[in-house]
PDB file of C-alpha atoms in Angstrom:
ATOM      1  CA  LEU A   1     173.455 178.252 -51.161  1.00 89.00           C
ATOM      2  CA  ALA A   2     176.845 178.426 -49.427  1.00 92.00           C
ATOM      3  CA  GLN A   3     176.622 182.239 -49.298  1.00 93.00           C
ATOM      4  CA  LEU A   4     173.140 182.047 -47.811  1.00 92.00           C
ATOM      5  CA  GLU A   5     174.304 179.549 -45.186  1.00 93.00           C
ATOM      6  CA  GLU A   6     177.250 181.814 -44.315  1.00 93.00           C
ATOM      7  CA  LYS A   7     174.980 184.878 -43.988  1.00 93.00           C
ATOM      8  CA  LEU A   8     172.517 182.976 -41.792  1.00 93.00           C
ATOM      9  CA  PHE A   9     175.345 181.596 -39.664  1.00 93.00           C
ATOM     10  CA  LYS A  10     176.775 185.111 -39.118  1.00 92.00           C
ATOM     11  CA  LYS A  11     173.328 186.506 -38.302  1.00 92.00           C
ATOM     12  CA  MET A  12     172.580 183.707 -35.821  1.00 93.00           C
ATOM     13  CA  ARG A  13     176.006 184.072 -34.224  1.00 92.00           C
ATOM     14  CA  LYS A  14     175.494 187.835 -33.837  1.00 90.00           C
ATOM     15  CA  GLN A  15     172.068 187.224 -32.276  1.00 86.00           C
ATOM     16  CA  ALA A  16     173.545 184.680 -29.834  1.00 88.00           C
ATOM     17  CA  GLU A  17     176.291 187.148 -28.858  1.00 88.00           C
ATOM     18  CA  ILE A  18     173.696 189.866 -28.223  1.00 81.00           C
ATOM     19  CA  GLU A  19     171.634 187.500 -26.078  1.00 80.00           C
ATOM     20  CA  LEU A  20     174.697 186.488 -24.041  1.00 83.00           C
ATOM     21  CA  ILE A  21     175.656 190.114 -23.448  1.00 84.00           C
ATOM     22  CA  ALA A  22     172.082 190.973 -22.457  1.00 78.00           C
ATOM     23  CA  GLU A  23     172.027 188.011 -20.079  1.00 77.00           C
ATOM     24  CA  LYS A  24     175.301 189.095 -18.437  1.00 81.00           C
ATOM     25  CA  VAL A  25     174.047 192.670 -17.991  1.00 78.00           C
ATOM     26  CA  MET A  26     170.691 191.494 -16.628  1.00 76.00           C
ATOM     27  CA  GLU A  27     172.382 188.972 -14.328  1.00 77.00           C
ATOM     28  CA  LYS A  28     174.054 191.824 -12.425  1.00 78.00           C
ATOM     29  CA  THR A  29     170.702 193.490 -11.733  1.00 79.00           C
ATOM     30  CA  ILE A  30     168.958 190.382 -10.388  1.00 82.00           C
ATOM     31  CA  THR A  31     168.962 189.672  -6.683  1.00 84.00           C
ATOM     32  CA  ILE A  32     167.087 186.733  -5.226  1.00 87.00           C
ATOM     33  CA  THR A  33     165.583 187.031  -1.755  1.00 89.00           C
ATOM     34  CA  GLU A  34     165.005 184.197   0.705  1.00 89.00           C
ATOM     35  CA  GLU A  35     161.282 184.751   0.271  1.00 89.00           C
ATOM     36  CA  GLU A  36     161.593 184.206  -3.494  1.00 89.00           C
ATOM     37  CA  LEU A  37     163.638 181.052  -2.943  1.00 88.00           C
ATOM     38  CA  GLN A  38     160.965 179.731  -0.584  1.00 87.00           C
ATOM     39  CA  LYS A  39     158.230 180.567  -3.101  1.00 86.00           C
ATOM     40  CA  THR A  40     160.177 178.788  -5.859  1.00 87.00           C
ATOM     41  CA  TYR A  41     160.678 175.785  -3.558  1.00 87.00           C
ATOM     42  CA  ASP A  42     156.924 175.642  -2.971  1.00 84.00           C
ATOM     43  CA  GLN A  43     156.255 175.862  -6.720  1.00 83.00           C
ATOM     44  CA  VAL A  44     158.737 173.132  -7.621  1.00 84.00           C
ATOM     45  CA  TYR A  45     158.672 170.770  -4.637  1.00 87.00           C
ATOM     46  CA  GLY A  46     155.579 171.748  -2.671  1.00 84.00           C
ATOM     47  CA  GLU A  47     152.166 170.128  -2.555  1.00 90.00           C
ATOM     48  CA  LYS A  48     150.307 170.238  -5.875  1.00 92.00           C
ATOM     49  CA  ILE A  49     146.663 170.225  -6.814  1.00 93.00           C
ATOM     50  CA  GLU A  50     145.706 168.789 -10.182  1.00 95.00           C
ATOM     51  CA  ALA A  51     142.402 170.072 -11.466  1.00 96.00           C
ATOM     52  CA  SER A  52     140.259 170.904 -14.444  1.00 96.00           C
ATOM     53  CA  GLN A  53     138.379 174.121 -15.006  1.00 96.00           C
ATOM     54  CA  ILE A  54     135.602 175.664 -17.011  1.00 96.00           C
ATOM     55  CA  VAL A  55     135.750 179.445 -17.371  1.00 96.00           C
ATOM     56  CA  PHE A  56     132.740 181.601 -18.246  1.00 96.00           C
ATOM     57  CA  LYS A  57     132.308 185.272 -19.108  1.00 96.00           C
ATOM     58  CA  THR A  58     129.325 185.779 -16.825  1.00 96.00           C
ATOM     59  CA  HIS A  59     128.240 184.565 -13.406  1.00 96.00           C
ATOM     60  CA  ARG A  60     124.902 183.497 -14.863  1.00 96.00           C
ATOM     61  CA  GLU A  61     126.554 181.179 -17.423  1.00 96.00           C
ATOM     62  CA  ALA A  62     128.641 179.658 -14.626  1.00 96.00           C
ATOM     63  CA  GLU A  63     125.540 179.114 -12.475  1.00 96.00           C
ATOM     64  CA  GLU A  64     123.764 177.295 -15.316  1.00 96.00           C
ATOM     65  CA  ALA A  65     126.807 175.098 -15.946  1.00 95.00           C
ATOM     66  CA  LEU A  66     127.179 174.290 -12.246  1.00 95.00           C
ATOM     67  CA  LYS A  67     123.554 173.074 -12.216  1.00 95.00           C
ATOM     68  CA  LYS A  68     124.265 170.867 -15.258  1.00 95.00           C
ATOM     69  CA  LEU A  69     127.382 169.438 -13.601  1.00 95.00           C
ATOM     70  CA  LYS A  70     125.543 168.700 -10.363  1.00 93.00           C
ATOM     71  CA  SER A  71     122.875 166.927 -12.444  1.00 94.00           C
ATOM     72  CA  GLY A  72     125.519 164.629 -13.923  1.00 93.00           C
ATOM     73  CA  ALA A  73     126.814 166.439 -17.037  1.00 94.00           C
ATOM     74  CA  ASP A  74     130.305 165.422 -18.152  1.00 95.00           C
ATOM     75  CA  PHE A  75     132.869 167.985 -16.973  1.00 96.00           C
ATOM     76  CA  ALA A  76     135.357 167.454 -19.842  1.00 95.00           C
ATOM     77  CA  THR A  77     132.676 167.756 -22.517  1.00 95.00           C
ATOM     78  CA  LEU A  78     131.260 170.911 -20.963  1.00 95.00           C
ATOM     79  CA  ALA A  79     134.763 172.373 -20.696  1.00 96.00           C
ATOM     80  CA  LYS A  80     135.536 171.622 -24.355  1.00 95.00           C
ATOM     81  CA  ASN A  81     132.267 173.129 -25.561  1.00 95.00           C
ATOM     82  CA  GLU A  82     131.732 176.110 -23.282  1.00 94.00           C
ATOM     83  CA  SER A  83     134.940 177.291 -21.600  1.00 96.00           C
ATOM     84  CA  ILE A  84     136.325 180.634 -22.767  1.00 96.00           C
ATOM     85  CA  ASP A  85     139.815 179.483 -21.719  1.00 94.00           C
ATOM     86  CA  ARG A  86     140.612 177.674 -24.945  1.00 92.00           C
ATOM     87  CA  ALA A  87     144.057 176.510 -23.751  1.00 93.00           C
ATOM     88  CA  SER A  88     142.527 174.304 -21.051  1.00 94.00           C
ATOM     89  CA  ALA A  89     139.285 173.640 -22.964  1.00 94.00           C
ATOM     90  CA  VAL A  90     141.019 171.586 -25.648  1.00 94.00           C
ATOM     91  CA  ARG A  91     142.308 169.317 -22.851  1.00 94.00           C
ATOM     92  CA  GLY A  92     138.851 168.874 -21.338  1.00 94.00           C
ATOM     93  CA  GLY A  93     139.543 171.669 -18.860  1.00 95.00           C
ATOM     94  CA  LYS A  94     142.811 170.181 -17.536  1.00 96.00           C
ATOM     95  CA  MET A  95     144.978 172.850 -15.892  1.00 95.00           C
ATOM     96  CA  GLN A  96     148.666 172.954 -15.055  1.00 91.00           C
ATOM     97  CA  PRO A  97     149.228 171.631 -11.493  1.00 91.00           C
ATOM     98  CA  PHE A  98     149.194 174.438  -8.936  1.00 90.00           C
ATOM     99  CA  SER A  99     149.987 175.036  -5.298  1.00 87.00           C
ATOM    100  CA  PRO A 100     147.301 175.193  -2.616  1.00 89.00           C
ATOM    101  CA  LYS A 101     148.970 178.493  -1.671  1.00 84.00           C
ATOM    102  CA  ASP A 102     148.180 180.098  -5.066  1.00 84.00           C
ATOM    103  CA  SER A 103     145.186 182.410  -5.394  1.00 85.00           C
ATOM    104  CA  ILE A 104     142.862 179.753  -6.845  1.00 89.00           C
ATOM    105  CA  GLY A 105     144.616 177.001  -4.889  1.00 89.00           C
ATOM    106  CA  SER A 106     143.709 178.582  -1.568  1.00 89.00           C
ATOM    107  CA  GLN A 107     140.045 178.634  -2.614  1.00 91.00           C
ATOM    108  CA  VAL A 108     139.925 174.939  -3.575  1.00 94.00           C
ATOM    109  CA  ALA A 109     142.507 173.351  -1.246  1.00 92.00           C
ATOM    110  CA  HIS A 110     139.750 172.134   1.109  1.00 93.00           C
ATOM    111  CA  LEU A 111     138.029 170.129  -1.652  1.00 94.00           C
ATOM    112  CA  LYS A 112     138.500 166.378  -2.032  1.00 94.00           C
ATOM    113  CA  VAL A 113     139.410 164.622  -5.279  1.00 95.00           C
ATOM    114  CA  GLY A 114     136.346 164.571  -7.543  1.00 94.00           C
ATOM    115  CA  GLU A 115     134.636 167.521  -5.867  1.00 94.00           C
ATOM    116  CA  LEU A 116     133.516 170.695  -7.636  1.00 95.00           C
ATOM    117  CA  SER A 117     134.198 174.196  -6.420  1.00 95.00           C
ATOM    118  CA  ASN A 118     131.642 176.924  -6.135  1.00 95.00           C
ATOM    119  CA  ILE A 119     131.948 179.689  -8.729  1.00 95.00           C
ATOM    120  CA  ILE A 120     135.268 181.513  -8.351  1.00 95.00           C
ATOM    121  CA  LYS A 121     135.632 185.006  -9.825  1.00 95.00           C
ATOM    122  CA  THR A 122     139.031 186.068 -11.197  1.00 93.00           C
ATOM    123  CA  ASP A 123     140.235 188.677 -13.683  1.00 92.00           C
ATOM    124  CA  TYR A 124     139.791 186.029 -16.411  1.00 93.00           C
ATOM    125  CA  GLY A 125     136.156 185.205 -15.705  1.00 95.00           C
ATOM    126  CA  TYR A 126     134.057 182.893 -13.567  1.00 97.00           C
ATOM    127  CA  HIS A 127     135.645 179.499 -12.901  1.00 96.00           C
ATOM    128  CA  ILE A 128     134.279 176.126 -11.861  1.00 96.00           C
ATOM    129  CA  ILE A 129     137.101 173.871 -10.700  1.00 97.00           C
ATOM    130  CA  LYS A 130     137.028 170.091 -10.393  1.00 97.00           C
ATOM    131  CA  ILE A 131     139.808 168.506  -8.326  1.00 96.00           C
ATOM    132  CA  THR A 132     141.302 165.520 -10.153  1.00 95.00           C
ATOM    133  CA  ASP A 133     144.257 164.698  -7.883  1.00 95.00           C
ATOM    134  CA  LYS A 134     146.389 165.943  -5.023  1.00 93.00           C
ATOM    135  CA  LYS A 135     150.111 165.295  -4.848  1.00 90.00           C
ATOM    136  CA  ALA A 136     152.025 165.425  -1.578  1.00 87.00           C
ATOM    137  CA  ALA A 137     155.062 167.677  -1.276  1.00 85.00           C
ATOM    138  CA  SER A 138     158.417 166.239  -2.316  1.00 84.00           C
ATOM    139  CA  ASN A 139     160.716 165.066   0.456  1.00 84.00           C
ATOM    140  CA  LYS A 140     163.650 167.003  -1.034  1.00 85.00           C
ATOM    141  CA  ASN A 141     164.807 169.481   1.582  1.00 84.00           C
ATOM    142  CA  PHE A 142     165.286 173.189   0.968  1.00 85.00           C
ATOM    143  CA  LYS A 143     169.046 173.225   1.611  1.00 84.00           C
ATOM    144  CA  SER A 144     169.866 170.493  -0.910  1.00 85.00           C
ATOM    145  CA  ALA A 145     167.711 172.180  -3.568  1.00 86.00           C
ATOM    146  CA  ARG A 146     168.969 175.723  -2.930  1.00 88.00           C
ATOM    147  CA  GLY A 147     171.343 175.942  -5.931  1.00 86.00           C
ATOM    148  CA  GLU A 148     168.732 174.646  -8.330  1.00 89.00           C
ATOM    149  CA  LEU A 149     166.080 176.957  -6.862  1.00 89.00           C
ATOM    150  CA  GLU A 150     168.343 179.965  -7.301  1.00 88.00           C
ATOM    151  CA  LYS A 151     168.844 179.103 -10.994  1.00 88.00           C
ATOM    152  CA  ILE A 152     165.094 178.742 -11.512  1.00 89.00           C
ATOM    153  CA  ALA A 153     164.334 182.027  -9.722  1.00 89.00           C
ATOM    154  CA  ARG A 154     167.058 183.873 -11.690  1.00 85.00           C
ATOM    155  CA  ASN A 155     165.727 182.481 -14.951  1.00 85.00           C
ATOM    156  CA  GLN A 156     162.190 183.617 -14.078  1.00 84.00           C
ATOM    157  CA  HIS A 157     163.458 187.139 -13.294  1.00 82.00           C
ATOM    158  CA  TYR A 158     165.493 187.183 -16.489  1.00 81.00           C
ATOM    159  CA  LYS A 159     162.503 186.196 -18.631  1.00 80.00           C
ATOM    160  CA  GLU A 160     160.251 188.772 -16.924  1.00 81.00           C
ATOM    161  CA  ARG A 161     162.740 191.624 -17.288  1.00 77.00           C
ATOM    162  CA  LEU A 162     164.377 190.994 -20.670  1.00 74.00           C
ATOM    163  CA  GLY A 163     161.540 192.164 -22.939  1.00 75.00           C
ATOM    164  CA  PRO A 164     160.816 195.434 -21.099  1.00 78.00           C
ATOM    165  CA  TRP A 165     164.559 196.151 -20.757  1.00 74.00           C
ATOM    166  CA  LEU A 166     165.201 195.701 -24.486  1.00 73.00           C
ATOM    167  CA  ILE A 167     162.195 197.892 -25.321  1.00 79.00           C
ATOM    168  CA  SER A 168     163.478 200.658 -23.032  1.00 80.00           C
ATOM    169  CA  LEU A 169     166.915 200.451 -24.677  1.00 76.00           C
ATOM    170  CA  ILE A 170     165.345 200.895 -28.095  1.00 78.00           C
ATOM    171  CA  GLU A 171     163.057 203.723 -26.935  1.00 81.00           C
ATOM    172  CA  ASN A 172     165.919 205.617 -25.281  1.00 82.00           C
ATOM    173  CA  ALA A 173     168.473 204.985 -28.019  1.00 76.00           C
ATOM    174  CA  SER A 174     169.845 207.900 -29.939  1.00 79.00           C
ATOM    175  CA  ILE A 175     169.929 206.739 -33.539  1.00 74.00           C
ATOM    176  CA  THR A 176     171.593 208.812 -36.244  1.00 76.00           C
ATOM    177  CA  LYS A 177     171.802 208.080 -39.924  1.00 75.00           C
ATOM    178  CA  ASN A 178     175.052 208.869 -41.631  1.00 76.00           C
ATOM    179  CA  LEU A 179     174.266 208.668 -45.299  1.00 74.00           C
ATOM    180  CA  THR A 180     176.945 209.245 -47.865  1.00 72.00           C
ATOM    181  CA  THR A 181     176.254 210.338 -51.412  1.00 69.00           C
ATOM    182  CA  ASP A 182     179.133 208.578 -53.177  1.00 60.00           C
TER     183      ASP A 182
END
């Protein structure tokens, strides 16, 4: 058991060292623009829309569901039973809060709490959105949040780039086997 623990400890330590080195290398390639900082500020401290969604494969299915909803059908039940987005369906259609400046946000920002959207087509399907709440922007100013925003933006870049970078290292590596016959 002690030998196993020692092996696992060494393996985990080696993995942590590799991750730290990768992070340091990646850190030097990441530059954050003012535009990215502003976008991050909007994501973290900006106005938020809380909503639920039902996503369908076809426009026809969405039309039928919209009729049911307008006739009084329960949104959460319909989302659980019919939405193809299973991640939100299990929560009765509840989505992560989003900005009114996002792609879907800009299409539903004009709606009041409790209102339904028309059918919205995206790459994922046909959505019906129900606004559940709207949160005002935070009063934290951009300058005081700048350091935190930079960390968040860097972390997002790091996460986006790490996987593809490691794959390219492996693909471009020159690996030789030096087998001995002793």
